[in-house]
Coordinates of C-alpha atoms in Angstrom, one line a residue:
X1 CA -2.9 -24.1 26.1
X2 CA -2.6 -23.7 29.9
X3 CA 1.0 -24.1 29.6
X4 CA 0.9 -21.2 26.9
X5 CA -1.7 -19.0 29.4
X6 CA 0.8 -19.4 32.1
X7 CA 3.6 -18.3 30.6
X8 CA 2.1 -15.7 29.5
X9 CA 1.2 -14.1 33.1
X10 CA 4.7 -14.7 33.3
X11 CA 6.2 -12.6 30.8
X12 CA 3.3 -9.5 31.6
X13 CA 4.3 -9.7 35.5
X14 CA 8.1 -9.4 34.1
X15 CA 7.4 -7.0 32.0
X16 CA 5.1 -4.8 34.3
X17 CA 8.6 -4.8 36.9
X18 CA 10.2 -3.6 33.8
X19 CA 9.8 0.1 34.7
X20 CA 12.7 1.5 32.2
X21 CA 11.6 -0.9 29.6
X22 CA 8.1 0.5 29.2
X23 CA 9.2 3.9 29.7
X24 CA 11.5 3.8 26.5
X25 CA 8.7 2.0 24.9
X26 CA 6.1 4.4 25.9
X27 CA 7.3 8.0 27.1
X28 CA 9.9 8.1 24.7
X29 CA 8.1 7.9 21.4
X30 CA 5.3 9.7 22.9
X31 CA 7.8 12.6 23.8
X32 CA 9.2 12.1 19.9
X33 CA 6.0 12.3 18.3
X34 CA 4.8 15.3 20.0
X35 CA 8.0 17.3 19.7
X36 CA 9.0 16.3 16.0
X37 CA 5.5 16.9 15.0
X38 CA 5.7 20.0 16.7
X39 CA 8.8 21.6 15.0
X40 CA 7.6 20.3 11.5
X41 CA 4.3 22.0 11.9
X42 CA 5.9 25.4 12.8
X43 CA 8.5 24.9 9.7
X44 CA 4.9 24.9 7.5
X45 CA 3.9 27.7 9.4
X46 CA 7.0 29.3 8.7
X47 CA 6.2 29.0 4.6
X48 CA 2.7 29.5 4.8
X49 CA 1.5 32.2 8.3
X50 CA 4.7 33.6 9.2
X51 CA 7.2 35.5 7.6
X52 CA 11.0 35.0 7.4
X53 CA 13.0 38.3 8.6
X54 CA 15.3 39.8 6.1
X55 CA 17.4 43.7 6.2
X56 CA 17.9 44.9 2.6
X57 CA 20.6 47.5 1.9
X58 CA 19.5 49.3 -0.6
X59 CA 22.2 51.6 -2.1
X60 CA 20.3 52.7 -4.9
X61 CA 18.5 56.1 -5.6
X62 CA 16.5 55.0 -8.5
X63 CA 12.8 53.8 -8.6
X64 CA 13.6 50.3 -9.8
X65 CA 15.3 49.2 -6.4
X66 CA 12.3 50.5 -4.3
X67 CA 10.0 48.4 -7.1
X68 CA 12.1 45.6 -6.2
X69 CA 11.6 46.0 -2.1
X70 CA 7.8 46.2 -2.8
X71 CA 7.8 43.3 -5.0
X72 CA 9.8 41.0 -2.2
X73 CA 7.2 42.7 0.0
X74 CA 4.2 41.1 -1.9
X75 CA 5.6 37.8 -2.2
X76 CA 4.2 37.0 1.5
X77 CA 7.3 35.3 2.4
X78 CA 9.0 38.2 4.3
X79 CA 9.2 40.3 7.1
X80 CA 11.1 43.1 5.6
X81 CA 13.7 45.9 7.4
X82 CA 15.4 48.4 5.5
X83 CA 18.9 49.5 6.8
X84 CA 20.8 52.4 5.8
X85 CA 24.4 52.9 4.8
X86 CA 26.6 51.3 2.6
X87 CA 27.1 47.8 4.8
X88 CA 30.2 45.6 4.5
X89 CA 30.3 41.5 5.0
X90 CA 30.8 42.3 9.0
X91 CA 28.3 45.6 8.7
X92 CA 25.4 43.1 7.9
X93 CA 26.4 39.9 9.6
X94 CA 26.1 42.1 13.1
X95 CA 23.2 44.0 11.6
X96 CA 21.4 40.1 10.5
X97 CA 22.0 38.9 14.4
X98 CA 20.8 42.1 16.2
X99 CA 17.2 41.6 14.0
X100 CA 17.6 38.1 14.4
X101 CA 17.5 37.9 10.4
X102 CA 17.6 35.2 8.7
X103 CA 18.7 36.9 5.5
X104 CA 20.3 39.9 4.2
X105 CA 20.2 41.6 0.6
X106 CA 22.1 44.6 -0.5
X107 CA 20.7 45.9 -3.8
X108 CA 23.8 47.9 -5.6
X109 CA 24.1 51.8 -6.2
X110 CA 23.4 51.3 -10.1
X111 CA 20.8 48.8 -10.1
X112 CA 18.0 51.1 -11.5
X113 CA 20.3 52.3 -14.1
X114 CA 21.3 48.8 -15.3
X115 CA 17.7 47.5 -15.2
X116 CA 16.0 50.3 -17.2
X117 CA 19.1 50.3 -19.9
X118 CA 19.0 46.4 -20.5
X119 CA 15.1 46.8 -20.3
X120 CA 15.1 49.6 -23.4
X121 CA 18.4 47.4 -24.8
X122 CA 15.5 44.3 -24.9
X123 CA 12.6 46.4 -26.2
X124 CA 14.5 48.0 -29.6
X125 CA 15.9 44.1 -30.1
X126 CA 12.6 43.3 -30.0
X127 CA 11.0 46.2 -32.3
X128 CA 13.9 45.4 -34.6
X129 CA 12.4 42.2 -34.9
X130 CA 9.2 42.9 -35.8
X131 CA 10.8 45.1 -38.5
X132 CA 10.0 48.5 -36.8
X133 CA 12.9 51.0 -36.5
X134 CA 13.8 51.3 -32.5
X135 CA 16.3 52.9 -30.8
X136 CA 18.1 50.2 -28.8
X137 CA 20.6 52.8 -26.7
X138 CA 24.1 51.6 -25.6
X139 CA 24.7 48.2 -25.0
X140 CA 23.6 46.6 -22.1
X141 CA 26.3 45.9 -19.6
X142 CA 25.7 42.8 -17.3
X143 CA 23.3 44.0 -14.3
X144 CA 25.7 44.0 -11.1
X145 CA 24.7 40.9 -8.8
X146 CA 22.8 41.2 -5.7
X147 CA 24.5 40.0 -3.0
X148 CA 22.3 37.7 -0.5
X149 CA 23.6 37.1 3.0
X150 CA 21.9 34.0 4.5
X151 CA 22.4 32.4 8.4
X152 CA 24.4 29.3 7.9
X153 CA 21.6 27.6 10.2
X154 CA 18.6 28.1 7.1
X155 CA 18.4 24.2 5.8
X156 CA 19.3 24.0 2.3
X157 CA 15.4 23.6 0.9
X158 CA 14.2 26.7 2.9
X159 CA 16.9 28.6 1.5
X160 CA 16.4 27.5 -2.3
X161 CA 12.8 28.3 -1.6
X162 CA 13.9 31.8 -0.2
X163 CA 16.0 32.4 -3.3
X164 CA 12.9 31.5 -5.5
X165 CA 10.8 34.1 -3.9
X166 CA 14.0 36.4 -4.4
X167 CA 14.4 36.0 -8.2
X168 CA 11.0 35.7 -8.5
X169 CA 11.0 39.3 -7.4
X170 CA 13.3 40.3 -9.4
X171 CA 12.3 38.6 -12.2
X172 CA 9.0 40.9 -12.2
X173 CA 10.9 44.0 -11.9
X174 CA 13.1 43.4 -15.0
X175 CA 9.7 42.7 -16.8
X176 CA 7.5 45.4 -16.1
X177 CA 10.4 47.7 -17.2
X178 CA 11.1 46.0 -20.1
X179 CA 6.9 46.0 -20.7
X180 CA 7.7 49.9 -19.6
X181 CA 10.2 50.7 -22.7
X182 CA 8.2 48.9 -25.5
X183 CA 5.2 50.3 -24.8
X184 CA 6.8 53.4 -25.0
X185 CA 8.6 52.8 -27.7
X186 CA 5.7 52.4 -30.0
X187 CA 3.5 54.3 -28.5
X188 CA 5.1 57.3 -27.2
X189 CA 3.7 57.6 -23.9
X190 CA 3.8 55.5 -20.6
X191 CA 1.9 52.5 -19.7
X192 CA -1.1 53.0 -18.7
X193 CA -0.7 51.8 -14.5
X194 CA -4.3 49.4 -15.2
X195 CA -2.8 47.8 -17.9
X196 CA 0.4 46.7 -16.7
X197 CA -1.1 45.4 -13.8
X198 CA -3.6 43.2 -15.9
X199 CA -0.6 42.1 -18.2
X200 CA 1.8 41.6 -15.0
X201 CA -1.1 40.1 -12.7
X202 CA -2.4 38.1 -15.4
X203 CA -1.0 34.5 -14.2
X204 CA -2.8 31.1 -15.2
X205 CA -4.2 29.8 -11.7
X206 CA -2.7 25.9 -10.1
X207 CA -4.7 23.7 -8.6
X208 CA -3.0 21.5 -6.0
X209 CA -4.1 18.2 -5.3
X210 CA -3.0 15.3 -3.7
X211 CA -3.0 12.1 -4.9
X212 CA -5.3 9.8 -4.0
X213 CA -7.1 6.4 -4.1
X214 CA -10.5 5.7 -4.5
X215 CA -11.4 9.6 -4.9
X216 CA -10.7 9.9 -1.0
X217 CA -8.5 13.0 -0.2
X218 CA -6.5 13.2 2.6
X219 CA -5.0 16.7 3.5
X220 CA -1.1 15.9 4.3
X221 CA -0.4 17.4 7.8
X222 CA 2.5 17.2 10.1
X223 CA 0.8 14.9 12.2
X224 CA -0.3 12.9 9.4
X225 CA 3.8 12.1 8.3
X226 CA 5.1 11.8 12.0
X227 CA 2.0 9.9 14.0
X228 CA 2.6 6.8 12.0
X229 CA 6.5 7.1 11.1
X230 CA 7.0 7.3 15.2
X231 CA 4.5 4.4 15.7
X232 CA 6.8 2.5 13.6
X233 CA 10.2 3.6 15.4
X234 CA 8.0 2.9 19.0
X235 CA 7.5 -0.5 18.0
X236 CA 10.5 -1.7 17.2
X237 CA 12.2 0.1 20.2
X238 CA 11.0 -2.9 22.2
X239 CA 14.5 -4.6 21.5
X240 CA 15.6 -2.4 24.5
X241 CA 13.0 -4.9 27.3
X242 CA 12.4 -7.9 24.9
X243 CA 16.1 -8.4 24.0
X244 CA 17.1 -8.0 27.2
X245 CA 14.5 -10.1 29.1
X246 CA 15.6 -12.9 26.3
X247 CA 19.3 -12.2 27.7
X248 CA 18.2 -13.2 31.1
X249 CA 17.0 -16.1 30.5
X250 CA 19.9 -17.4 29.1
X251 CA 22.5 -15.9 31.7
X252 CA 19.9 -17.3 34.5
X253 CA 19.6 -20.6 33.4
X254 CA 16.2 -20.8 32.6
X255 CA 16.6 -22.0 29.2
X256 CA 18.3 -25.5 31.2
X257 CA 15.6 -25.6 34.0
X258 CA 12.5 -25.4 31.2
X259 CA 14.5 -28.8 29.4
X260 CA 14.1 -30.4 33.0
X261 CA 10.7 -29.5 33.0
X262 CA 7.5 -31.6 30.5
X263 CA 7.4 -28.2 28.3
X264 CA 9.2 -26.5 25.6
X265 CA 10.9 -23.3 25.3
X266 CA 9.1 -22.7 21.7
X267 CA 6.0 -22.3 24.1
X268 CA 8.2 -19.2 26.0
X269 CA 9.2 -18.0 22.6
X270 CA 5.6 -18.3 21.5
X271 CA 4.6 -16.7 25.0
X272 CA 6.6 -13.8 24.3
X273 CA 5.7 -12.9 20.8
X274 CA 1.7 -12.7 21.9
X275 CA 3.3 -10.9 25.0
X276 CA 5.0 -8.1 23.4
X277 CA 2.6 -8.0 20.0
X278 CA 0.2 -7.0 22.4
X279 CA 2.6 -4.3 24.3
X280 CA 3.2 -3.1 20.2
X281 CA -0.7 -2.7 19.4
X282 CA -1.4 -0.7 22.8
X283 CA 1.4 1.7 21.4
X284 CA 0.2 2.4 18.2
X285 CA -3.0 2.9 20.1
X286 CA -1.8 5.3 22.6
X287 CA 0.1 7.3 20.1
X288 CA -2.9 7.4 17.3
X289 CA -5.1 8.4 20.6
X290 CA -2.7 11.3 20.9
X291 CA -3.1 12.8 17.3
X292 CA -6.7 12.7 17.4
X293 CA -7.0 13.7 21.3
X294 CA -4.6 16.0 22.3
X295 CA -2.9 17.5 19.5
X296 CA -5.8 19.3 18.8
X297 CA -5.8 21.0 22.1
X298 CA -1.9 21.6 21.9
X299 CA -3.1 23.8 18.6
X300 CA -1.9 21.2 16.0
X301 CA -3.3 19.0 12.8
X302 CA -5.6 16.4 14.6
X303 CA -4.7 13.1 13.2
X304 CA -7.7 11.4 10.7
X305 CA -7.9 7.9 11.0
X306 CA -7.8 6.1 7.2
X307 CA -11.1 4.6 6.0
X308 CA -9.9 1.5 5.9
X309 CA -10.0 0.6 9.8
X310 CA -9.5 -3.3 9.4
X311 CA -5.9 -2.8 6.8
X312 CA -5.1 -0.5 9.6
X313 CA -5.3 -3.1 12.3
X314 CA -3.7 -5.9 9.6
X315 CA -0.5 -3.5 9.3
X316 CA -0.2 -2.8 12.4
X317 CA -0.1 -6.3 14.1
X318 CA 1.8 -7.3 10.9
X319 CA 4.5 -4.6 11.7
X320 CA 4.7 -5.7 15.4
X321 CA 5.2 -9.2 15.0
X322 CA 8.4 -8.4 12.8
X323 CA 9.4 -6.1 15.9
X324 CA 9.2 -8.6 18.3
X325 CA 10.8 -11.0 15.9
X326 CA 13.7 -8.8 15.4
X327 CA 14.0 -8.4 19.1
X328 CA 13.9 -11.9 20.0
X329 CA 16.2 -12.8 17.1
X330 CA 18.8 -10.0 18.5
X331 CA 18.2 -11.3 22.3
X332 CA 19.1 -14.7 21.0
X333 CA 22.4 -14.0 19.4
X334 CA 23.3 -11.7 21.7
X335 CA 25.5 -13.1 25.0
X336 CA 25.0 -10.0 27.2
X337 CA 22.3 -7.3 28.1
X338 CA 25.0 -4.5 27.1
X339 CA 25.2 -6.1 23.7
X340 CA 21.9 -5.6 23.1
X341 CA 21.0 -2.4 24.3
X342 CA 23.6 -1.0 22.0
X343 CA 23.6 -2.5 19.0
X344 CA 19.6 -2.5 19.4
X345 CA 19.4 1.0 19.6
X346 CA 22.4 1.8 16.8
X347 CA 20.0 -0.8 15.0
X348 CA 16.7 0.6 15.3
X349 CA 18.2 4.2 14.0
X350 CA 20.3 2.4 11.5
X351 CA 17.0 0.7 10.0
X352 CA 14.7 3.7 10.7
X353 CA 17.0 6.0 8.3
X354 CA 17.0 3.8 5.8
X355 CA 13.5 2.7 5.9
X356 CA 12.6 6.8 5.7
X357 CA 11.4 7.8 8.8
X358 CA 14.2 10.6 9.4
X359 CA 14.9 10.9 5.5
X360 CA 12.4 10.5 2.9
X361 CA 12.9 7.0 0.7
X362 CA 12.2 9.1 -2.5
X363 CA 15.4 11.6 -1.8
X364 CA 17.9 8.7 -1.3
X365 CA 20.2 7.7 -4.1
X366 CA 22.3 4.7 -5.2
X367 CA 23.0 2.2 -2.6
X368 CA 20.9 3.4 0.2
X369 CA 17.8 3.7 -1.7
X370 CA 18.5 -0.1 -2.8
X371 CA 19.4 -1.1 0.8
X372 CA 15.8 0.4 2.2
X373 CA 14.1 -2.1 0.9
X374 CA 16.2 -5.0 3.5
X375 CA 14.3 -2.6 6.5
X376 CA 11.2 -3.7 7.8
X377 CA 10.5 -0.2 8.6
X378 CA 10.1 0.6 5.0
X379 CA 7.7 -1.8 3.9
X380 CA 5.8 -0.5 7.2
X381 CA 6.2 2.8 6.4
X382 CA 5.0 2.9 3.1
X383 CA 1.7 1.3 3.9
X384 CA 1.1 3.5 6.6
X385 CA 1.5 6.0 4.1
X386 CA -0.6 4.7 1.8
X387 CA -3.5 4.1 4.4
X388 CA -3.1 7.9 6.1
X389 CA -2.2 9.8 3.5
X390 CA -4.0 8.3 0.3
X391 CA -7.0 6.9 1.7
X392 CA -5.9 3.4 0.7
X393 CA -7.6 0.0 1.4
X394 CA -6.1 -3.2 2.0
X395 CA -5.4 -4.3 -1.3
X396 CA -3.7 -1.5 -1.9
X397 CA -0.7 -2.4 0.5
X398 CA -0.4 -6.1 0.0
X399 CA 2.4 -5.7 -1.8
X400 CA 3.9 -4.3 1.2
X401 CA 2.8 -6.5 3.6
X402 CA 4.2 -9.4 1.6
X403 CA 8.1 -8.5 2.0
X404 CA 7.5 -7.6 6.1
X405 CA 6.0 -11.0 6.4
X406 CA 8.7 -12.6 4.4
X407 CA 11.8 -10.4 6.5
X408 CA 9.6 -11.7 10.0
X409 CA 9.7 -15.7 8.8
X410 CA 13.4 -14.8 7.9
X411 CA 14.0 -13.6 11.6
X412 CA 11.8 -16.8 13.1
X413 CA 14.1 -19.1 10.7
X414 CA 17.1 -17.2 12.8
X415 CA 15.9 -17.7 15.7
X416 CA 15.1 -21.3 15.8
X417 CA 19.1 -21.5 14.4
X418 CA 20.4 -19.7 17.0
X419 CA 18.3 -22.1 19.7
X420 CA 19.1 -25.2 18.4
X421 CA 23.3 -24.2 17.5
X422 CA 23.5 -22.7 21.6
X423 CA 21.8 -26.2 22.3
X424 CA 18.9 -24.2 23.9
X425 CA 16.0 -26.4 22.1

C-alpha cells in the first residue's frame, strides 16, 4: 500500500508540472461546453423568440397574395419585408444580403387569379358530388409555383422547417378560398368573417411531452444535451497528458529502472488509473458546477442534476476508468509522444462522432450506426441521457454500463499484452 501511495504523489506532482496537459483537459472542454451550448440555445431561440428575416416580392394585385403575406405573418416564424418591383435571381440575392435575409419569396402576378379559379373549380366538384347543380367555371390551370430564395448557409432542418411554415401558409389561403366559393355557391352570399374564422381557427390542440421514467419530467434544454455529451469528450481527452506521460516512461527508461527495483510496474499502471480517474471525476465536477452555476448568469438553461445522484456518480467513474484505460492502452502501443497526440486526438473525434456527441446516434444509418456501438462514448452517452434527460435510476442504465465495462477489461487485457510483448513486465 505504501508503495501504491507513493507512486501516486508521483504521478499528481507530474501531472501538476503538466501545465498544457491540464489545460486541454480543463479549459478546453470548459471553453466547448459553454460556446456549443451557447449557439444551440440561440438556434432554439431562433424557432421559438426570434424571427427569421425574409423579403417577399409580391407581384400580384389581387387580395389572395396580401392574405398569403398575413398568413406567413401569423405563423410567428418571420420577420417579414415587402420589396417592390419585379426582382430577378440577382435583384433579390443583393436585395436578401443588404436585409441580411435569410429568405426570399416572390409571389407571381396571377396568383390571386389562379387561387380563386381552382378554389370555385374545387367547390362545383364538390357540389356535383353531393348531387347539387354547380357551376364549376373553366378548368383549373396548375397555380404558377412560388419561387423561394434561401441563403445557402440555412442548415438543411431549419430550412425544411421554414418551408413547413411556408406551405402551411399557403395551404390556409387555398382553403379559406375554397371554404369562400362553396359557401357561396349554395348559399348565395359571402361567408360570414366569424364563421370562417371558427371553421379555419378550429384546430385540435397537441400536447407535447417528453418521455420519461418513473413519472419524473425533465424539460430538454441545450444545456441538458451538451453539459454531459462534453463531460464525456473532456474525459477522454486525457490521452493528450496520460498517453504521453506513459510515452516517457518508456523513452526514459523507467520501465527498466522499476525491474531493478523490489516493485512492479502493474503498481505504476495501477497508480495511474486512481491518478487520472480522479483528474476525470474533478472534470465532470467542474463542468456540471458550470451548468448549474454560471450558465444561469450568462442567461442560459441552468443544468438540473438527475434524481438519481448515486447512478450519476456510478457512470461517471465507470466512464472514466475506460478513459484512462484507453489512454494507457494507446501510451503503451504507442513508441513516440507525437504518435500519440495525433492519433489520440483524430481518435477521440473519431469515437466521439460515432458515439453521437456531434451527430445524434438515432440519425445515423447503415454501418455507422452499427459501428457506434464499438465507442465507449456511446454506451456513456446514452446513460447520461437517460439519467439527465429521462429522470432515470440506476437500473435503468445497466445495460449500458455492462458493454463500457466489458470495452474497459478489453483495453486492460491490451494493455497487459502490450507490457509483457515490449518485455516491460
Amino acid at each position: 500500500m505504501f508503495k501504491l501511495w507513493a507512486t501516486i504523489l508521483k504521478d499528481i506532482r507530474v501531472l501538476w508540472r503538466d501545465k498544457p496537459g491540464i489545460t486541454l483537459m480543463f479549459v478546453m472542454p470548459i471553453t466547448l461546453v459553454i460556446v456549443v451550448t451557447n449557439i444551440q440555445n440561440s438556434t432554439f431561440q431562433l424557432m421559438n423568440k426570434n424571427k427569421l428575416p425574409i423579403l417577399i416580392d409580391n407581384r400580384d394585385t389581387g387580395q389572395v397574395g396580401k392574405q398569403f403575406i398575413s398568413s406567413i405573418n401569423k405563423i410567428g416564424m418571420f420577420n417579414v419585408f415587402q420589396i417592390s418591383g419585379n426582382q430577378n435571381e440577382k435583384q433579390m440575392s443583393d436585395a436578401m444580403h443588404q436585409k441580411d435575409a435569410m429568405l426570399g419569396i416572390i409571389i407571381p402576378s396571377n396568383f390571386s387569379a389562379k387561387v380563386s379559379a381552382k378554389a370555385k373549380n374545387t367547390a362545383g366538384k364538390a357540389l356535383k358530388s353531393f348531387g347539387l347543380d354547380a357551376d364549376t367555371g373553366k378548368q383549373a390551370g396548375d397555380i404558377d409555383p412560388l419561387t423561394l430564395y434561401y441563403n445557402p448557409v440555412l442548415q438543411e432542418s431549419l430550412r425544411l422547417s421554414v418551408e413547413g411554415g411556408v406551405r402551411s401558409a399557403l395551404q390556409l389561403v387555398e382553403s379559406r378560398e375554397t371554404l369562400r366559393s362553396l359557401y357561396y355557391s349554395i348559399n348565395e352570399k359571402p361567408l360570414p368573417e366569424s364563421l370562417e374564422n371558427e371553421m379555419l381557427n378550429n384546430k385540435t390542440a397537441i400536447n407535447e411531452i417528453p418521455v420519461s421514467r418513473e413519472g419524473i419530467r425533465v424539460n430538454p434544454t441545450a444545456t441538458q444535451h451538451n453539459a454531459p455529451a462534453w463531460t464525456i469528450f473532456a474525459m477522454f481527452f486525457i490521452i493528450m497528458s496520460l498517453g504521453v506521460s506513459v510515452v516517457k516512461e518508456k523513452t526514459s527508461g523507467s520501465f527498466t529502472r522499476l525491474k531493478t527495483l523490489p516493485t512492479n510496474y502493474v503498481v505504476a499502471i495501477v497508480s495511474k488509473q486512481i491518478t487520472y480517474l480522479g483528474v476525470t471525476v474533478i472534470q465532470a465536477i467542474v463542468i456540471f458546477s458550470i451548468g448549474i452555476f454560471l450558465f444561469p448568469l450568462m442567461g442560459l438553461p441552468g443544468l438540473n442534476l438527475p434524481p438519481d445522484i448515486f447512478a450519476l456518480v456510478v457512470i461517471t467513474v465507470v466512464t472514466g476508468w475506460c478513459a484512462v484505460s484507453y489512454a494507457i492502452c494507446v501510451g503503451v502501443f504507442a513508441e513516440t509522444q507525437e504518435q500519440v497526440n495525433g492519433f489520440g486526438a483524430i481518435s477521440i473525434v473519431i469515437l466521439s462522432a460515432l458515439g453521437g456527441l456531434m451527430v445524434p446516434s438515432f440519425a445515423m444509418q447503415g454501418f455507422f450506426k452499427n459501428a457506434a456501438n464499438f465507442s465507449p462514448m456511446h454506451w456513456s452517452l446514452e446513460a447520461y441521457y437517460t439519467l439527465f434527460l429521462e429522470g432515470g435510476k440506476l437500473k435503468d442504465i445497466l445495460h449500458n454500463i455492462a458493454p463500457l465495462i466489458i470495452i474497459t477489461l478489453v483495453l486492460q487485457f491490451l494493455t497487459i499484452l502490450g507490457l509483457k510483448r515490449k518485455n516491460l513486465i
